[in-house]
Amino acid sequence: MGIAALILWLLTAVGGFVMLGTWVAKGGARQPRSTHLPPPVLFGHFLLAVTGLIVWIVYLATDKDALAWVAFALLVPVALLGFTMLIRWIPVYRAHAAPASTAAAPAAHDDPAERHFPIAIVAGHGVFAVTTVGLVLLTALGVGQS
């Protein structure tokens, strides 16, 4: 189960890298006032997730149960920050998806950077993340070990 968690964590990271790259490329880091995703929240999410992934890899290499719990503990704020960003992203997605009159529509350069996130990447990132947290918890609890 630990390897399955690793694979899903890596898939989650790929989706996260796509969104982070999109956010940076579309000016999210250069124009923090136009984004709905505060840079400290976004980069905190990223750094905690990477740290947790490194701890998880070390856990898999050493089989020290305490490391599995540390990785899980790191995932808790990662999940909270991710959920916070999702809640802040949904209105941006809805505003773009809803038909708007041309007079009220903002210029393309005024769009928040996160408007450009592909919905499939956002959804996949979330589903893989939730599954990863579950597998990490089950592994830390010793479920499935012989």
Short mmCIF file of C-alpha atoms in Angstrom, two decimals:
data_model
loop_
_atom_site.label_atom_id
_atom_site.label_comp_id
_atom_site.label_asym_id
_atom_site.label_seq_id
_atom_site.Cartn_x
_atom_site.Cartn_y
_atom_site.Cartn_z
CA MET A 1 0.00 0.00 0.00
CA GLY A 2 2.96 2.29 0.62
CA ILE A 3 4.09 2.01 -3.02
CA ALA A 4 0.55 2.71 -4.22
CA ALA A 5 0.54 5.85 -2.07
CA LEU A 6 3.87 6.87 -3.58
CA ILE A 7 2.60 6.42 -7.14
CA LEU A 8 -0.55 8.43 -6.43
CA TRP A 9 1.47 11.09 -4.61
CA LEU A 10 3.69 11.42 -7.68
CA LEU A 11 0.66 11.66 -9.99
CA THR A 12 -0.79 14.30 -7.68
CA ALA A 13 2.50 16.18 -7.85
CA VAL A 14 2.45 16.17 -11.66
CA GLY A 15 -0.96 17.84 -11.63
CA GLY A 16 0.25 20.29 -9.04
CA PHE A 17 3.31 21.15 -11.13
CA VAL A 18 1.08 21.76 -14.17
CA MET A 19 -1.09 24.15 -12.19
CA LEU A 20 1.87 25.87 -10.52
CA GLY A 21 3.58 26.28 -13.90
CA THR A 22 0.40 27.67 -15.42
CA TRP A 23 -0.08 30.06 -12.51
CA VAL A 24 3.50 31.36 -12.77
CA ALA A 25 3.44 31.54 -16.60
CA LYS A 26 0.17 33.51 -16.56
CA GLY A 27 1.56 36.08 -14.13
CA GLY A 28 0.30 34.87 -10.76
CA ALA A 29 3.64 35.49 -9.08
CA ARG A 30 4.17 38.84 -10.83
CA GLN A 31 0.68 40.19 -10.14
CA PRO A 32 -0.30 38.94 -6.67
CA ARG A 33 -3.14 41.47 -6.45
CA SER A 34 -4.98 39.99 -9.43
CA THR A 35 -4.87 36.38 -8.21
CA HIS A 36 -7.32 34.76 -5.83
CA LEU A 37 -4.60 32.36 -4.68
CA PRO A 38 -2.30 34.11 -2.20
CA PRO A 39 1.31 33.24 -3.01
CA PRO A 40 2.11 32.22 0.61
CA VAL A 41 -0.78 29.74 0.56
CA LEU A 42 0.17 28.36 -2.85
CA PHE A 43 3.88 28.04 -2.12
CA GLY A 44 3.22 26.76 1.41
CA HIS A 45 1.04 24.02 -0.08
CA PHE A 46 3.77 23.17 -2.57
CA LEU A 47 6.64 23.13 -0.04
CA LEU A 48 4.78 21.08 2.56
CA ALA A 49 3.70 18.57 -0.10
CA VAL A 50 7.25 18.17 -1.40
CA THR A 51 8.58 17.81 2.14
CA GLY A 52 5.97 15.16 2.88
CA LEU A 53 6.83 13.30 -0.32
CA ILE A 54 10.51 13.23 0.63
CA VAL A 55 9.62 11.95 4.12
CA TRP A 56 7.40 9.29 2.52
CA ILE A 57 10.22 8.11 0.25
CA VAL A 58 12.54 7.90 3.25
CA TYR A 59 9.83 5.96 5.13
CA LEU A 60 9.56 3.47 2.26
CA ALA A 61 13.35 3.05 2.23
CA THR A 62 13.74 2.66 6.02
CA ASP A 63 10.36 1.27 7.16
CA LYS A 64 10.39 3.50 10.25
CA ASP A 65 6.75 3.83 11.33
CA ALA A 66 7.31 7.28 12.83
CA LEU A 67 8.15 8.63 9.36
CA ALA A 68 4.81 7.42 8.00
CA TRP A 69 3.07 9.45 10.71
CA VAL A 70 5.26 12.49 10.01
CA ALA A 71 4.32 12.26 6.32
CA PHE A 72 0.66 12.01 7.24
CA ALA A 73 0.96 14.95 9.65
CA LEU A 74 2.49 17.01 6.82
CA LEU A 75 -0.41 16.07 4.55
CA VAL A 76 -2.98 17.54 6.94
CA PRO A 77 -1.97 21.20 6.35
CA VAL A 78 -1.30 20.39 2.69
CA ALA A 79 -4.90 19.22 2.36
CA LEU A 80 -6.25 22.24 4.26
CA LEU A 81 -4.29 24.66 2.08
CA GLY A 82 -5.39 22.77 -1.04
CA PHE A 83 -9.03 22.92 0.00
CA THR A 84 -8.64 26.64 0.73
CA MET A 85 -7.27 27.21 -2.77
CA LEU A 86 -10.07 25.12 -4.31
CA ILE A 87 -12.71 27.21 -2.54
CA ARG A 88 -11.02 30.40 -3.79
CA TRP A 89 -10.63 28.98 -7.34
CA ILE A 90 -14.27 27.88 -7.84
CA PRO A 91 -15.66 31.44 -8.30
CA VAL A 92 -12.89 32.17 -10.81
CA TYR A 93 -13.84 29.06 -12.78
CA ARG A 94 -17.56 29.84 -12.59
CA ALA A 95 -17.04 33.44 -13.70
CA HIS A 96 -15.13 32.22 -16.75
CA ALA A 97 -17.59 29.41 -17.54
CA ALA A 98 -20.69 31.64 -17.23
CA PRO A 99 -21.69 33.64 -20.29
CA ALA A 100 -20.99 37.31 -19.70
CA SER A 101 -21.89 40.41 -21.63
CA THR A 102 -19.00 41.93 -23.52
CA ALA A 103 -19.36 45.23 -21.68
CA ALA A 104 -18.90 43.59 -18.27
CA ALA A 105 -16.21 41.12 -19.33
CA PRO A 106 -12.73 42.00 -18.07
CA ALA A 107 -9.84 42.29 -20.46
CA ALA A 108 -7.84 39.09 -20.89
CA HIS A 109 -4.83 40.57 -19.11
CA ASP A 110 -7.02 41.24 -16.02
CA ASP A 111 -7.94 37.58 -15.65
CA PRO A 112 -6.50 35.87 -12.60
CA ALA A 113 -3.72 33.45 -13.49
CA GLU A 114 -5.66 30.51 -12.02
CA ARG A 115 -8.44 31.01 -14.58
CA HIS A 116 -6.21 29.12 -16.99
CA PHE A 117 -6.12 25.90 -14.93
CA PRO A 118 -7.53 22.99 -16.94
CA ILE A 119 -10.57 21.60 -15.10
CA ALA A 120 -9.41 18.01 -15.69
CA ILE A 121 -6.08 18.76 -14.00
CA VAL A 122 -7.79 20.40 -11.02
CA ALA A 123 -10.20 17.48 -10.63
CA GLY A 124 -7.52 14.83 -11.08
CA HIS A 125 -5.20 16.59 -8.63
CA GLY A 126 -7.97 16.64 -6.03
CA VAL A 127 -9.03 13.02 -6.50
CA PHE A 128 -5.44 11.76 -6.43
CA ALA A 129 -4.69 13.92 -3.38
CA VAL A 130 -7.64 12.60 -1.37
CA THR A 131 -6.75 9.03 -2.30
CA THR A 132 -3.10 9.62 -1.38
CA VAL A 133 -4.04 10.95 2.06
CA GLY A 134 -6.23 7.89 2.63
CA LEU A 135 -3.53 5.45 1.55
CA VAL A 136 -0.88 7.19 3.67
CA LEU A 137 -3.17 7.02 6.71
CA LEU A 138 -3.97 3.35 6.12
CA THR A 139 -0.29 2.56 5.69
CA ALA A 140 0.62 4.45 8.88
CA LEU A 141 -2.07 2.49 10.72
CA GLY A 142 -0.53 -0.74 9.46
CA VAL A 143 -3.53 -1.82 7.40
CA GLY A 144 -2.57 -4.38 4.79
CA GLN A 145 0.79 -5.29 6.32
CA SER A 146 1.61 -8.89 7.01
#
